[in-house]
Short mmCIF file of C-alpha atoms (C1' of nucleotides) in Angstrom, two decimals:
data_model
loop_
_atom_site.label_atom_id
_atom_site.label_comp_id
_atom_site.label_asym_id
_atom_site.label_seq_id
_atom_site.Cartn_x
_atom_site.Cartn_y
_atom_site.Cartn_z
CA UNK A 1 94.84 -11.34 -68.86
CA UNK A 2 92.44 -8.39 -69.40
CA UNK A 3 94.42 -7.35 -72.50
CA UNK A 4 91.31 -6.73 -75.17
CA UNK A 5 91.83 -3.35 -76.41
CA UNK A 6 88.82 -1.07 -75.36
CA UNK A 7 85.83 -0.65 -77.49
CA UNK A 8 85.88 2.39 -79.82
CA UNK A 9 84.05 5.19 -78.35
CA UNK A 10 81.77 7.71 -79.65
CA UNK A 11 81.23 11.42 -79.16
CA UNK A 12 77.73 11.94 -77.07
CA UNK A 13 76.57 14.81 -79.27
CA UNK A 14 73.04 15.64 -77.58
CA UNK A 15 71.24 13.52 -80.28
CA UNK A 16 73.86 11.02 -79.41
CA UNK A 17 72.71 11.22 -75.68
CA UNK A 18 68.95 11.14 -75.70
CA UNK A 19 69.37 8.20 -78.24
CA UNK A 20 71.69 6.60 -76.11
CA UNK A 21 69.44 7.07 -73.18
CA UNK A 22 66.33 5.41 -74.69
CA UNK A 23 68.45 2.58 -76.36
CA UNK A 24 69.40 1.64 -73.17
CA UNK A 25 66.25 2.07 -71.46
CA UNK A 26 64.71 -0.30 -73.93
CA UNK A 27 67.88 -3.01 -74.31
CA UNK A 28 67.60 -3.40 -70.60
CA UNK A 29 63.86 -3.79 -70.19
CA UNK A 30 63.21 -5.80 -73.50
CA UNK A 31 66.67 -7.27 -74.30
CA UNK A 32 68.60 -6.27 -77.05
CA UNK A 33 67.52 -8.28 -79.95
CA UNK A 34 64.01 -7.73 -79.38
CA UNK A 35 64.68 -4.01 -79.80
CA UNK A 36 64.91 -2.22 -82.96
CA UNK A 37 66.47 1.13 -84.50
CA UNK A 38 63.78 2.30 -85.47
CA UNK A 39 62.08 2.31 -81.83
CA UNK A 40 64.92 3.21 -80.14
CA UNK A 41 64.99 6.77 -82.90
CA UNK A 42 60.88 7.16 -82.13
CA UNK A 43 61.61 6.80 -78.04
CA UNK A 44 64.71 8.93 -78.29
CA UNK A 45 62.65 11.34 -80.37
CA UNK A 46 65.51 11.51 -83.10
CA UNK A 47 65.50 10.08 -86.37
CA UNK A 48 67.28 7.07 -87.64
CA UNK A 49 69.87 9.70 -89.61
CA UNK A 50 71.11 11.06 -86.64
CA UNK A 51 71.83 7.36 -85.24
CA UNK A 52 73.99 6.07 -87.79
CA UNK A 53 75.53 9.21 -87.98
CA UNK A 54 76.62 9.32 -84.68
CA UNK A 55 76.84 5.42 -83.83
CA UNK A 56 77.42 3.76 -87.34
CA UNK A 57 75.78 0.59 -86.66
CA UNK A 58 73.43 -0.82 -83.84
CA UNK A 59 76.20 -3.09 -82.89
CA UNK A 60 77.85 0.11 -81.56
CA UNK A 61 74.74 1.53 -79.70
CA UNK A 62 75.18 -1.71 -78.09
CA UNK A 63 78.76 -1.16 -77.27
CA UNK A 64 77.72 2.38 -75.88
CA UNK A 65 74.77 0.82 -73.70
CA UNK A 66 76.88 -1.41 -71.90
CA UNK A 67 80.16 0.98 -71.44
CA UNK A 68 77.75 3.62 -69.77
CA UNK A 69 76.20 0.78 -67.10
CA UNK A 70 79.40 0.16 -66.44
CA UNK A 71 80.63 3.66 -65.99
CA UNK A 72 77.97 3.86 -64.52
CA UNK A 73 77.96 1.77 -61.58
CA UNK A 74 81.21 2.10 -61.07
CA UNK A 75 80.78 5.43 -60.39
CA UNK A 76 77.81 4.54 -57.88
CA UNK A 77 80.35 2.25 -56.49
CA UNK A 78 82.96 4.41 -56.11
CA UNK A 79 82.15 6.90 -53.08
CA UNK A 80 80.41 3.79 -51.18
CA UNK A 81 84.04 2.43 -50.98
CA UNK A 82 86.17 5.80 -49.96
CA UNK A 83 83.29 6.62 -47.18
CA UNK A 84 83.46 2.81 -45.56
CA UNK A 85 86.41 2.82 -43.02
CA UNK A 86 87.53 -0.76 -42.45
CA UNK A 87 88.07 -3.29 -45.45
CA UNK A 88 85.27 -5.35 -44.12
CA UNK A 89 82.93 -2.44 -44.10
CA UNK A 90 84.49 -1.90 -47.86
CA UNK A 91 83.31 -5.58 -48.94
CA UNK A 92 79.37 -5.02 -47.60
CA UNK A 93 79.61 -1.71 -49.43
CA UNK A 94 79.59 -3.28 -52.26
CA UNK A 95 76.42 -5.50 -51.56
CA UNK A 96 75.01 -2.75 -49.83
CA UNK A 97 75.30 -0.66 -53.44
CA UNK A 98 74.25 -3.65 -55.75
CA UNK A 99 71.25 -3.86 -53.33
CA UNK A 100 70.30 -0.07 -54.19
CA UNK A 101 71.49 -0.10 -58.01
CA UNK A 102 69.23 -3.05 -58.26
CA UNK A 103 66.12 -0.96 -56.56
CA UNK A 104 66.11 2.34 -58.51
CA UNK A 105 67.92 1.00 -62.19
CA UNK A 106 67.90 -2.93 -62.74
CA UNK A 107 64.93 -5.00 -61.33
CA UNK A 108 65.46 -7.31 -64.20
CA UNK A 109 69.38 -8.23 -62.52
CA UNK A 110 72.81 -8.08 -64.36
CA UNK A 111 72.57 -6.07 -67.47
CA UNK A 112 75.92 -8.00 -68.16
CA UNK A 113 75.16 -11.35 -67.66
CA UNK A 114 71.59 -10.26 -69.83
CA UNK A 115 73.46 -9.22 -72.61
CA UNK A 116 75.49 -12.21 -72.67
CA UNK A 117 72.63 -14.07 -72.73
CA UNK A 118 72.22 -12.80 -76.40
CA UNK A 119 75.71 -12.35 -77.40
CA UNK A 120 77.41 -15.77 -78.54
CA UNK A 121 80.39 -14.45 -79.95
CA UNK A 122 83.31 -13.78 -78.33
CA UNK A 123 84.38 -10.75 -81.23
CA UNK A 124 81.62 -9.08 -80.89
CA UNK A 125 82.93 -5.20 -79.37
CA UNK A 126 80.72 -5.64 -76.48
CA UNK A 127 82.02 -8.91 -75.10
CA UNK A 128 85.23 -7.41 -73.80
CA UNK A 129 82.58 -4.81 -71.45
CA UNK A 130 80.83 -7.64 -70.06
CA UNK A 131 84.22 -9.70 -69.28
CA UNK A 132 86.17 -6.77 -68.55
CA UNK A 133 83.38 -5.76 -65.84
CA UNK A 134 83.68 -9.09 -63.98
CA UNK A 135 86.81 -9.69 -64.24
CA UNK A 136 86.91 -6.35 -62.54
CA UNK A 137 84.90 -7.15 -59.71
CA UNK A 138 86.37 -10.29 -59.09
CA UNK A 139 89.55 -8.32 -58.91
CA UNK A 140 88.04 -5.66 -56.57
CA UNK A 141 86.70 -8.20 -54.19
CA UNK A 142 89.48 -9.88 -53.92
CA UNK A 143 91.85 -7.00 -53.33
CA UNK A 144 89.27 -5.64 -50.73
CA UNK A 145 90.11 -9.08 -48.69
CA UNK A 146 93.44 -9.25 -48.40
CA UNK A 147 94.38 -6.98 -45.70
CA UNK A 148 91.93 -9.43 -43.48
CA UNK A 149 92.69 -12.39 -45.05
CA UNK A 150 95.85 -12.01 -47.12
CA UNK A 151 96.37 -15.95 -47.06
CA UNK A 152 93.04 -16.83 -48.33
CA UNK A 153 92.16 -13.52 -50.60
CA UNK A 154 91.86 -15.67 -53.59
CA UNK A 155 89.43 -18.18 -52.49
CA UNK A 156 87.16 -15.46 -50.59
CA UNK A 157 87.37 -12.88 -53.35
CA UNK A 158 85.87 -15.92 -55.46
CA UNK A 159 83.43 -16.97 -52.42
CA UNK A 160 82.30 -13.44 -52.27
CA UNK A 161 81.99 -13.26 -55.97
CA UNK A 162 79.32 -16.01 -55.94
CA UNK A 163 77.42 -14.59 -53.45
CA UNK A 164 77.17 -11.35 -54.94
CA UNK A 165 76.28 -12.67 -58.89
CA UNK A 166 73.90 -15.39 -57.03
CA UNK A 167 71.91 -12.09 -55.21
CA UNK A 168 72.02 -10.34 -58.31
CA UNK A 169 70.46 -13.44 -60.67
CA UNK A 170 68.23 -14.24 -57.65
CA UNK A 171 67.19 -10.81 -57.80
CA UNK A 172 66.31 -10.51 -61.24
CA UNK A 173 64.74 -13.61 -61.02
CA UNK A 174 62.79 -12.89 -58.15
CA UNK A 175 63.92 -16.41 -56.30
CA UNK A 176 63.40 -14.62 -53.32
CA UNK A 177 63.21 -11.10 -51.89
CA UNK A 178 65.91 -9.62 -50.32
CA UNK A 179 68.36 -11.29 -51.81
CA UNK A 180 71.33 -8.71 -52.19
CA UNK A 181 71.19 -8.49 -48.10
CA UNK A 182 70.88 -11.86 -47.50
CA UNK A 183 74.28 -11.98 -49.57
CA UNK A 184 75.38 -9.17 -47.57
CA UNK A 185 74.94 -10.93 -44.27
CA UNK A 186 76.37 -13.69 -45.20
CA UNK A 187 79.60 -11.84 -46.52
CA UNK A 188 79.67 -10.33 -43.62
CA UNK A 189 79.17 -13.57 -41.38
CA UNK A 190 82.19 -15.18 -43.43
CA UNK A 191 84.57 -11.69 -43.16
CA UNK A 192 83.91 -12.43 -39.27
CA UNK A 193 85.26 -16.26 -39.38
CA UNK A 194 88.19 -15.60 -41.59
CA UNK A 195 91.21 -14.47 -40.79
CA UNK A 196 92.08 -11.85 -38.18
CA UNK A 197 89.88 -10.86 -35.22
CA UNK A 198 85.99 -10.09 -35.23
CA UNK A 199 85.26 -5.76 -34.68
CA UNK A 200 85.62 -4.53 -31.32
CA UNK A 201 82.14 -3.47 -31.24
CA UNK B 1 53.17 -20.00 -54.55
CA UNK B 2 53.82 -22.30 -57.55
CA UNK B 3 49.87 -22.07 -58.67
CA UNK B 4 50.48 -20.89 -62.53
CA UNK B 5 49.01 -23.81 -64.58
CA UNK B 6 51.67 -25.42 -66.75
CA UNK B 7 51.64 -24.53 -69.82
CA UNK B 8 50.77 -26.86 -72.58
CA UNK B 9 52.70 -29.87 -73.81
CA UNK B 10 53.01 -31.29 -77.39
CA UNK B 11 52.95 -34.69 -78.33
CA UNK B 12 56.57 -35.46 -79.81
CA UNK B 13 56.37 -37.04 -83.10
CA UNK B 14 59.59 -38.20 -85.01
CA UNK B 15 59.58 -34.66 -86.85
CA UNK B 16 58.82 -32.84 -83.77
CA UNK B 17 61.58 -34.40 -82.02
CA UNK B 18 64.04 -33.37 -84.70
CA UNK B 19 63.03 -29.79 -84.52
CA UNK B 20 63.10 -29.41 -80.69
CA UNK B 21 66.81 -30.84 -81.23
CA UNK B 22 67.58 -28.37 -83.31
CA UNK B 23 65.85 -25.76 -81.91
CA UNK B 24 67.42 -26.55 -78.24
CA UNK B 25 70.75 -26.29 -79.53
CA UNK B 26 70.28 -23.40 -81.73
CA UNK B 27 68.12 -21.19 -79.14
CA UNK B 28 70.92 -21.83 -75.98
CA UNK B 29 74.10 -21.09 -78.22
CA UNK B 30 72.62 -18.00 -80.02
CA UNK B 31 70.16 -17.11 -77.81
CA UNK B 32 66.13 -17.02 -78.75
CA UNK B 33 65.17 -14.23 -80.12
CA UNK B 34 68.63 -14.30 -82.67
CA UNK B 35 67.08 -17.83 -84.06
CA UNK B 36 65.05 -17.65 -87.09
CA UNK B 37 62.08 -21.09 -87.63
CA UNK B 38 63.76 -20.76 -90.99
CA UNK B 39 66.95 -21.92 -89.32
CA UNK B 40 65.17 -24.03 -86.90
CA UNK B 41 63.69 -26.50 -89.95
CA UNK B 42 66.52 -26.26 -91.86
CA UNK B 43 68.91 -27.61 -89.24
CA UNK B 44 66.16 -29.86 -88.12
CA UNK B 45 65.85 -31.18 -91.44
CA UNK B 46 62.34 -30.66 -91.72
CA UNK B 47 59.90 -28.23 -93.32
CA UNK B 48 58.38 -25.27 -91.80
CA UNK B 49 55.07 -26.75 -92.09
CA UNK B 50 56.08 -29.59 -90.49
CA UNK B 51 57.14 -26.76 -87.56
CA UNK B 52 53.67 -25.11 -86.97
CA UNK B 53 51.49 -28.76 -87.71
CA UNK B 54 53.23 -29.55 -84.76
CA UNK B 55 54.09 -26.46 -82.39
CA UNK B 56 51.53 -23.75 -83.59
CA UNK B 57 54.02 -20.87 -83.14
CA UNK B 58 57.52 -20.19 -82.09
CA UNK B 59 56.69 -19.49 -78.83
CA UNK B 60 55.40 -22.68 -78.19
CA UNK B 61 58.72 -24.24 -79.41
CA UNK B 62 60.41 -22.22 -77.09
CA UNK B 63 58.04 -23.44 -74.16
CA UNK B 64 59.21 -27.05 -74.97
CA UNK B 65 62.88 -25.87 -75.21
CA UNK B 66 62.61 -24.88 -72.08
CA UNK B 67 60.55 -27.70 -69.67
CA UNK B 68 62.89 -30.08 -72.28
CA UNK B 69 65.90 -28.93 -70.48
CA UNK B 70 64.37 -28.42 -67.46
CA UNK B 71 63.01 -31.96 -67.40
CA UNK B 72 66.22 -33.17 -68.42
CA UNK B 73 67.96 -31.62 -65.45
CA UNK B 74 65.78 -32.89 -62.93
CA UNK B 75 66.36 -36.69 -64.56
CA UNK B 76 69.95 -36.23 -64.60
CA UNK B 77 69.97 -35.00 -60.75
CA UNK B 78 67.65 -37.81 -59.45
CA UNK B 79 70.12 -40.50 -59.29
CA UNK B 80 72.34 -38.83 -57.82
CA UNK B 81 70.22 -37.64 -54.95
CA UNK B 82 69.20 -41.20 -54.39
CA UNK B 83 72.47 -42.58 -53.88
CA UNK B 84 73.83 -39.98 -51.71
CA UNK B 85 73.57 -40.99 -48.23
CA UNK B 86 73.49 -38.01 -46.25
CA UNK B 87 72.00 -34.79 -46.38
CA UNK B 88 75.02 -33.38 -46.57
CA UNK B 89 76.25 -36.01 -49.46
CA UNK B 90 72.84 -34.70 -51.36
CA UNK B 91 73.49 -31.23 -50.80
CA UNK B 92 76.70 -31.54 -52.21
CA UNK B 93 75.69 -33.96 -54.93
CA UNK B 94 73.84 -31.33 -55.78
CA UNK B 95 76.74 -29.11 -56.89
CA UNK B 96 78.03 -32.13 -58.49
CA UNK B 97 75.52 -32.62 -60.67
CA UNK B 98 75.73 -29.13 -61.94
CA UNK B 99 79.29 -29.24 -62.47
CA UNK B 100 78.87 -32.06 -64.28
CA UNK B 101 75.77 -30.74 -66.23
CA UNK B 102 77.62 -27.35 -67.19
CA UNK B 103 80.64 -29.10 -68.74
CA UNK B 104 78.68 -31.07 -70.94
CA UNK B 105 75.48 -29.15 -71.78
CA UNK B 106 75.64 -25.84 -70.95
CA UNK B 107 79.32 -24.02 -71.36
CA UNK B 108 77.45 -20.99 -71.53
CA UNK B 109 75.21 -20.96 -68.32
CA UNK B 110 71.82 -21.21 -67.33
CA UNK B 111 69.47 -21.83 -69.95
CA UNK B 112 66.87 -20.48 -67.43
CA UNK B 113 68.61 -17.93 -66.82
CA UNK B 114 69.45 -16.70 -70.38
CA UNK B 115 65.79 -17.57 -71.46
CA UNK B 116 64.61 -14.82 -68.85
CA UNK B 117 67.16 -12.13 -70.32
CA UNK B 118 65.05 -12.20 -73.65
CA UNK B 119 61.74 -12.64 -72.12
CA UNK B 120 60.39 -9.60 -70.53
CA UNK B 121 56.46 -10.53 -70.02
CA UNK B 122 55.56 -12.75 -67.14
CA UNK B 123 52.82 -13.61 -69.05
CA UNK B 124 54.77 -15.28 -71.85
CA UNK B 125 54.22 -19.21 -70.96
CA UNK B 126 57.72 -19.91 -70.88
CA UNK B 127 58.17 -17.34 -68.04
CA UNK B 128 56.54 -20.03 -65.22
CA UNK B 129 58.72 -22.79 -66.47
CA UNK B 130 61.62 -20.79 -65.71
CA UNK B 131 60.75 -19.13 -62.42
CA UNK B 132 59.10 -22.65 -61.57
CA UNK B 133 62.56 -24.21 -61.79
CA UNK B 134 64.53 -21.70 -59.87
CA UNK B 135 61.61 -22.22 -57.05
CA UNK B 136 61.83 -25.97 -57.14
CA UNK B 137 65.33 -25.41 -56.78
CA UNK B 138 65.48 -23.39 -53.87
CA UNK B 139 62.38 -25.59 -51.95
CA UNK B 140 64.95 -28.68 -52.93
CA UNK B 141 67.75 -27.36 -51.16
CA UNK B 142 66.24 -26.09 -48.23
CA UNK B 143 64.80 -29.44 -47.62
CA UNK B 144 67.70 -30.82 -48.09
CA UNK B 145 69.33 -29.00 -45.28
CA UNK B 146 66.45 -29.16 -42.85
CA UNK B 147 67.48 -32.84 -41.18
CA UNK B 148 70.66 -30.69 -40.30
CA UNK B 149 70.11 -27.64 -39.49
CA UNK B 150 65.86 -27.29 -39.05
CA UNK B 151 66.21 -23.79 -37.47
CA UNK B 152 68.19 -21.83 -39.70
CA UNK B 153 67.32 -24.38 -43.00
CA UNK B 154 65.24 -21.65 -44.69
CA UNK B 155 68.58 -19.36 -44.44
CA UNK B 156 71.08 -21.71 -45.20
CA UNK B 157 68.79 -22.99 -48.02
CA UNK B 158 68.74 -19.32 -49.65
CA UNK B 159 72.40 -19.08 -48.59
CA UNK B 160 73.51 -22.07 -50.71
CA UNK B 161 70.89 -21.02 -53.73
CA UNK B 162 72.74 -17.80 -53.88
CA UNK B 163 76.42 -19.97 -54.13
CA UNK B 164 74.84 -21.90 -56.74
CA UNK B 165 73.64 -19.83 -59.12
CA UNK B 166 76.24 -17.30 -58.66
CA UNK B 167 78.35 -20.60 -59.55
CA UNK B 168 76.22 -21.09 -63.07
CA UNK B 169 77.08 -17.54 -63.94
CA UNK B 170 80.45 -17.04 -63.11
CA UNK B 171 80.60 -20.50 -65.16
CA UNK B 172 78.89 -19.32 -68.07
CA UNK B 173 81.09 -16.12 -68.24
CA UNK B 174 84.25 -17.80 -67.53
CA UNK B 175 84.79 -15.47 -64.64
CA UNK B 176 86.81 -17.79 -62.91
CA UNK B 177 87.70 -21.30 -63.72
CA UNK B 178 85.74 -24.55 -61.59
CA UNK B 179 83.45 -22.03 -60.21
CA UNK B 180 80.98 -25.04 -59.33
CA UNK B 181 84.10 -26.69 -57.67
CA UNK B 182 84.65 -23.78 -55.29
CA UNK B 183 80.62 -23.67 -54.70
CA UNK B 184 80.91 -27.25 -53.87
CA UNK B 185 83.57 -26.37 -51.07
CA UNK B 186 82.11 -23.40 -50.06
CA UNK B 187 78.84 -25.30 -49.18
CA UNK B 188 80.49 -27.92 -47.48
CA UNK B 189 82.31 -25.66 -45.29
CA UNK B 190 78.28 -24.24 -44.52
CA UNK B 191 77.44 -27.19 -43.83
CA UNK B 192 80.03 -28.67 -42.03
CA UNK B 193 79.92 -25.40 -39.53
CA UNK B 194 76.42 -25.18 -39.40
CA UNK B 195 73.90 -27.29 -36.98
CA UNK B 196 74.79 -30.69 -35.45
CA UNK B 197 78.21 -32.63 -35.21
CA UNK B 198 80.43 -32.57 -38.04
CA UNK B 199 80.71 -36.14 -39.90
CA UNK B 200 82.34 -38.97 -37.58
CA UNK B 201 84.87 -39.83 -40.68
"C1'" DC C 1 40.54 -50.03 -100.62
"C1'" DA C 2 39.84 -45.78 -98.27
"C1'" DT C 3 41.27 -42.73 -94.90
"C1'" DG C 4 43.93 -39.87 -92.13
"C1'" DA C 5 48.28 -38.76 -89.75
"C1'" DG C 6 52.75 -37.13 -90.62
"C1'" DG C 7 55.69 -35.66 -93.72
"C1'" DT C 8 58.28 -33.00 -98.08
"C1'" DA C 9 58.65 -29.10 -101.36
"C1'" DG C 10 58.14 -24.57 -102.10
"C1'" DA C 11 55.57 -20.36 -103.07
"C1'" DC C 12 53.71 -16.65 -100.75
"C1'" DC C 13 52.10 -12.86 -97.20
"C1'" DG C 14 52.61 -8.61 -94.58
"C1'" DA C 15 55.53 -6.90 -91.23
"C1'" DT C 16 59.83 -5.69 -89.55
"C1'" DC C 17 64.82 -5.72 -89.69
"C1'" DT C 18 69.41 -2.94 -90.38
"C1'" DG C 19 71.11 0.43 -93.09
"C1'" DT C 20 71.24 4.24 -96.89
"C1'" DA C 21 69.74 8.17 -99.58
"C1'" DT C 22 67.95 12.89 -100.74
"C1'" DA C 23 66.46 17.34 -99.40
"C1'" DC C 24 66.12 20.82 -96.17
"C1'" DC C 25 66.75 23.59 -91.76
"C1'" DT C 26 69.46 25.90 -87.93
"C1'" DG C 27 73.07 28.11 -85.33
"C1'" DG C 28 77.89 29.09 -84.38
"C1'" DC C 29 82.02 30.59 -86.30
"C1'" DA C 30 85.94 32.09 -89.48
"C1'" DT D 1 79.23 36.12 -96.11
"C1'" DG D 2 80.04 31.42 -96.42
"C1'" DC D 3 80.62 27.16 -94.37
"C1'" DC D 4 79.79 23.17 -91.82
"C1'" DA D 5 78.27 20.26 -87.91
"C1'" DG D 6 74.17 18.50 -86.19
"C1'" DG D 7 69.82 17.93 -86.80
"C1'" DT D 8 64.66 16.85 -89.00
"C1'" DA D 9 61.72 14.45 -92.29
"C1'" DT D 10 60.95 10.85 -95.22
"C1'" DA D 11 61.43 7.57 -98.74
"C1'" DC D 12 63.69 3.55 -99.95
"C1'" DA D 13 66.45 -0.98 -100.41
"C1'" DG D 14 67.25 -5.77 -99.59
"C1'" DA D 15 66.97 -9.18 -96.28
"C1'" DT D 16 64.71 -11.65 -92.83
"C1'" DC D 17 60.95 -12.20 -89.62
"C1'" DG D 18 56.81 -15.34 -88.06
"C1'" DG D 19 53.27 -17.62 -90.23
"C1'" DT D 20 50.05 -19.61 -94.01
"C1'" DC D 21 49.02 -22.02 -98.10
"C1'" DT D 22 48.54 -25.61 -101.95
"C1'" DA D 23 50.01 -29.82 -103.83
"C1'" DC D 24 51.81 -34.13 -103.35
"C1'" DC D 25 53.82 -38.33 -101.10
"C1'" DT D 26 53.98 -42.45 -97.77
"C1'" DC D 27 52.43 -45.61 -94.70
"C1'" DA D 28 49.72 -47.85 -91.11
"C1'" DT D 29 45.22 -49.10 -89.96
"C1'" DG D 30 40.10 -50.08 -90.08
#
DNA sequence: CATGAGGTAGACCGATCTGTATACCTGGCA
DNA sequence: TGCCAGGTATACAGATCGGTCTACCTCATG
């Protein structure tokens, strides 16, 4: 599993950057499709030269936008989890940061799962991102778990999965508000249940 | 809630009935903005006029597309419902269903769901179809769960939302395989723990 | 027999799509 | 001084986009 050599990269010259910054900007709010080059080069305030010069194809803007979401947020992610002390506290981090990604960068949900929406083929450079990404939180979840629950990681890691894609569709989708800590409180309901005994305080 | 008028039907002649086929198949495996009405009639076997005599645009196709599945869903869940005997049975037959639906419909997710990655303006007419369904789904499984646990239904109705469609992603993505199976236990454990006596047998 | 609904066949429209080409400018560096 | 990377500006190519049009056919029904 998660072989899938990584998507070439590309040098962020700082044409590269601000064209990079409006395509995703635009593939997120609009999808990626709907988008052209030549709007993304007019909203970047470059011109379509320095695009294929630096990208090659739009296919690889593509590959770009979804790399740096996933940088990203797993940068976002990443101090959230060293601050929180216990490795229940380390599981509602993670809600806890999908519930503030989702307020300041994605009211439209998952720009993952949206991109798969519009991306049938499993060749295409970008799949790998989108796979690689949940395959990585499944894995994260599920190793956050197992020093509570080492006999049931599996199945929770995949419980808490759910939950967490559910918020973030529901989210998106405006099913409901508050969605991401509803998730949360229910992680946090099941962390108390499972396995070892509840926080002293 | 739920006001936004339906949107407008078309009466399904033979030719129309091809096309919306076609276009059903076409629009959920390559998404809707990468299918062409070029491709539509030509896999549909019909002309293009044929195509806007009887939808008036594209987006109108789409709008059928779209209450077509979502019509279809509701048919295929119905039975089930009925013949379930408890709430818990329909709660869970509920999950069934959509296992059952995913593995031979919709390998690659949520049609609703994918529709809404490609449509950014709540004022497109398909939007209400898909934000109607994901309501109707939530009100169904809330009510569901009311006979057994009325104070806390609205909760565990969200709660179990959140498990399914988290299930119809990780599905679609192939995060994890029988996703819907572990949603299915997951609720039942919810339900089994939550409100009145567990099940005599 | 006339009519109209539903259809085929295919040309056509303007707009937009991804991608390429030519010509020129600027600043850092060997 | 010369060179080259990175950029602007703009025109262009070929394909495809959603959508319209004319001409003709078939068949059921009044």
């Amino acid at each position: 599993m998660s072989t899938a050599n990584p998507p070439r990269r590309v040098p962020l010259t700082p044409g590269a950057r601000k064209a990079l910054e409006a395509a995703g900007r635009l593939f997120y709010e609009r999808g990626i499709h709907a988008v052209g080059v030549d709007l993304i080069a007019a909203e970047a305030g470059v011109t379509k030269k320095t695009l294929y010069d630096r990208f090659g194809s739009k296919d690889q803007i593509v590959v770009e936008y979804l790399a740096d979401r996933d940088e990203r947020w797993r940068a976002f992610l990443a101090p959230r989890l060293d601050t929180a002390r216990t490795p229940q506290d380390r599981v509602l981090a993670v809600f806890e940061a999908s519930r503030d990604w989702m307020d300041t960068n994605s009211p439209r949900g998952c720009s993952m799962v949206n991109a798969h929406a519009e991306i049938d083929d499993p060749s295409h450079p970008a799949y790998a991102i989108i796979t690689g990404q949940k395959e990585w939180m499944l894995t994260l979840l599920t190793d956050l778990v197992r020093p509570v629950a080492p006999a049931t990681a599996d199945s929770l890691g995949r419980t808490l999965m759910l939950l967490h894609e559910g918020a973030l569709v529901a989210h998106g989708l405006r099913i409901f508000p508050g969605a991401l800590d509803h998730a949360r409180e229910q992680a946090a309901s099941l962390l108390a249940t499972t396995g070892g005994p509840r926080p002293a305080s």
